Short mmCIF file of C-alpha atoms in Angstrom, two decimals:
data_model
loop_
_atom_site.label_atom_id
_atom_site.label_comp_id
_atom_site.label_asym_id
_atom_site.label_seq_id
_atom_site.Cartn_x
_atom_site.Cartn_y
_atom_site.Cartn_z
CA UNK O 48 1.07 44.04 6.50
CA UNK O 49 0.10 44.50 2.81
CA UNK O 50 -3.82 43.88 1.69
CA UNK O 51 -3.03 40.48 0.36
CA UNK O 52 -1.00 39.58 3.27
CA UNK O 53 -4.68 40.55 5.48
CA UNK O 54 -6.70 38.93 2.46
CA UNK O 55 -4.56 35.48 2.09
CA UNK O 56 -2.47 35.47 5.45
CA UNK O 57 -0.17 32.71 5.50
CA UNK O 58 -1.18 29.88 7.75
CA UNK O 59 0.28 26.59 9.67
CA UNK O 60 -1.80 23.82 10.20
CA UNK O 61 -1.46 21.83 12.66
CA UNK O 62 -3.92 18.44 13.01
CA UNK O 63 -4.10 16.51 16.13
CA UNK O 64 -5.55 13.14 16.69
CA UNK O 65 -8.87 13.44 18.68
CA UNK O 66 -9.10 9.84 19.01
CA UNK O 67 -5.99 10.07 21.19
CA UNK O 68 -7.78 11.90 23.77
CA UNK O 69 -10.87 10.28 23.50
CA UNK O 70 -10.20 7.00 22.91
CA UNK O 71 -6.81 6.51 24.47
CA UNK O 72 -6.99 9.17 27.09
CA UNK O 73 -3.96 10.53 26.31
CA UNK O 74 -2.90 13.56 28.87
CA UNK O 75 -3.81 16.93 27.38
CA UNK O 76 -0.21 18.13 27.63
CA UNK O 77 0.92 14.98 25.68
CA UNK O 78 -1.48 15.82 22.68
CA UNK O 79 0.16 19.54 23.10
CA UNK O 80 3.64 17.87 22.44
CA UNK O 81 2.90 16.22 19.81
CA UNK O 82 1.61 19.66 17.89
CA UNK O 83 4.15 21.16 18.92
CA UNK O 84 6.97 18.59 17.36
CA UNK O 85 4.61 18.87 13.68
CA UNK O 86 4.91 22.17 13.88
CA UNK O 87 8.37 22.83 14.51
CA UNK O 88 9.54 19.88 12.63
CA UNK O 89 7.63 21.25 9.47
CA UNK O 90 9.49 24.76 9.67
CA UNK O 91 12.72 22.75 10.10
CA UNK O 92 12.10 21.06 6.58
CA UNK O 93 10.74 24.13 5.26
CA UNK O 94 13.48 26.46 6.26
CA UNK O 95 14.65 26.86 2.85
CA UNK O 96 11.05 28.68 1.02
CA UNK O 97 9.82 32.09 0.80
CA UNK O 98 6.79 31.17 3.26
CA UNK O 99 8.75 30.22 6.04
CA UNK O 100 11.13 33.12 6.24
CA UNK O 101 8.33 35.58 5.98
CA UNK O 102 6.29 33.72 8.69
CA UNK O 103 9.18 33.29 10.87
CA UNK O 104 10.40 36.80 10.77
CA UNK O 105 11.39 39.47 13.68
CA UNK O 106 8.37 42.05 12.30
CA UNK O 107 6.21 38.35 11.90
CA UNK O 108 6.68 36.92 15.44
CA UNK O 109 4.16 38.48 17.18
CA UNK O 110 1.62 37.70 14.61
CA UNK O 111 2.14 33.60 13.60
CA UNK O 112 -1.43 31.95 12.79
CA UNK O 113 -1.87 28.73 13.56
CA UNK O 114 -5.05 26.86 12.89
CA UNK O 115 -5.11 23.71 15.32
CA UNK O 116 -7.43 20.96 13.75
CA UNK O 117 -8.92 17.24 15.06
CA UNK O 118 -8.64 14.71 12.92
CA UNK O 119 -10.61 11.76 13.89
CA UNK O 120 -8.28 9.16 13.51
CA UNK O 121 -4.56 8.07 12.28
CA UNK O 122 -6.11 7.19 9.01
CA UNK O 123 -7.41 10.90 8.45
CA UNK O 124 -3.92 11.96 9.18
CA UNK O 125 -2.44 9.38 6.80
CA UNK O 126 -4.83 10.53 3.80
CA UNK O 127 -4.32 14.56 4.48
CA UNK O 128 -0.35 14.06 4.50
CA UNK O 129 -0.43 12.22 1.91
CA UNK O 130 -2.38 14.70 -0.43
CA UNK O 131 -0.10 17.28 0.54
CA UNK O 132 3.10 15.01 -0.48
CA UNK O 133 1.48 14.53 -3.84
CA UNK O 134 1.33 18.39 -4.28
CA UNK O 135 4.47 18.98 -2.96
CA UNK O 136 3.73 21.06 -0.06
CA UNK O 137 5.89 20.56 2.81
CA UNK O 138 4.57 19.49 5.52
CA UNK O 139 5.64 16.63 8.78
CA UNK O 140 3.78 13.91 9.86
CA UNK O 141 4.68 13.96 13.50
CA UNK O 142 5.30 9.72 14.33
CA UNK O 143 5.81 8.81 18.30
CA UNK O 144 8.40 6.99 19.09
CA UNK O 145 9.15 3.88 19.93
CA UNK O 146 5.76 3.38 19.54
CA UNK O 147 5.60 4.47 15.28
CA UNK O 148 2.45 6.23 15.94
CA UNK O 149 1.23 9.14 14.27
CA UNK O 150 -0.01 11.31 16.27
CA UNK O 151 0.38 15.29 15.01
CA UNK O 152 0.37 16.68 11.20
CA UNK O 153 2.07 20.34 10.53
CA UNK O 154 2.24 22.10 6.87
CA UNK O 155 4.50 24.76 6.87
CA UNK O 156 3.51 28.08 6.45
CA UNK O 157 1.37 28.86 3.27
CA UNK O 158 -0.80 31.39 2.20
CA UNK O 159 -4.51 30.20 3.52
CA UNK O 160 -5.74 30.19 -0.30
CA UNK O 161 -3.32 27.21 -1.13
CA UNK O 162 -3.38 24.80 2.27
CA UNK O 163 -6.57 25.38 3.41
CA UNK O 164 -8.40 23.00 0.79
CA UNK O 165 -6.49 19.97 2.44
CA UNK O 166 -8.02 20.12 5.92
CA UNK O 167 -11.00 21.70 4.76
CA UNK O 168 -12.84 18.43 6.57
CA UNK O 169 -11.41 18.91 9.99
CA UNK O 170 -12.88 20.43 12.90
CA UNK O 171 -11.31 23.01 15.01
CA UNK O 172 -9.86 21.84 18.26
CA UNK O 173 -12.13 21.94 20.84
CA UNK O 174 -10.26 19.44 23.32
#
């Protein structure tokens, strides 16, 4: 790992809902789903840049970072993905179906320097 790689590591973001579990007692293994389908879905729409290939490679495997954010509500969700649409950063709003709810926001891999400033109002997970 080179010194900028250890200085600026490249990140995914994932943001959950907390009021899903609060407010809507969703199942804790339901909330993990949902996560997990942002995240995966944004390296699916990613699988084309630099960042992903690097993150997702055989000497990168064992060493993925994830930061898993709350966000309070759909709305926060809503205004975060949209931000990072507007600077082209690619990214998947994770939406439940049938119910069209979203639920789970992923960016794909990006050095921490250049994502981080979008969920820089979120909370770390704490369930």
């Amino acid at each position: 790992m080179s010194a900028q790689q250890d200085e600026d590591p490249l990140l995914q973001y994932v943001a959950l809902r907390r009021d899903l579990w609060k407010e809507h007692n969703w199942p804790l293994g339901s909330i993990v789903a949902q996560g997990c389908h942002a995240a995966t879905a944004a390296l699916w729409v990613s699988k084309e840049s630099a960042e992903t290939a690097e993150y997702c490679s055989s000497g990168n495997l064992d060493h993925m970072r994830k930061v898993v954010l709350e966000a309070p509500d759909e709305a926060q969700l809503l205004q975060i993905a949209s931000k990072l649409q507007e600077a082209g950063i690619p990214h998947k709003l994770w939406i439940e179906q049938p119910e069209n709810m979203p639920t789970a926001l992923a960016s794909a891999p990006q050095r921490k320097s250049v994502i981080s400033p979008f969920f820089r109002k979120l909370k770390l997970c704490r369930g």
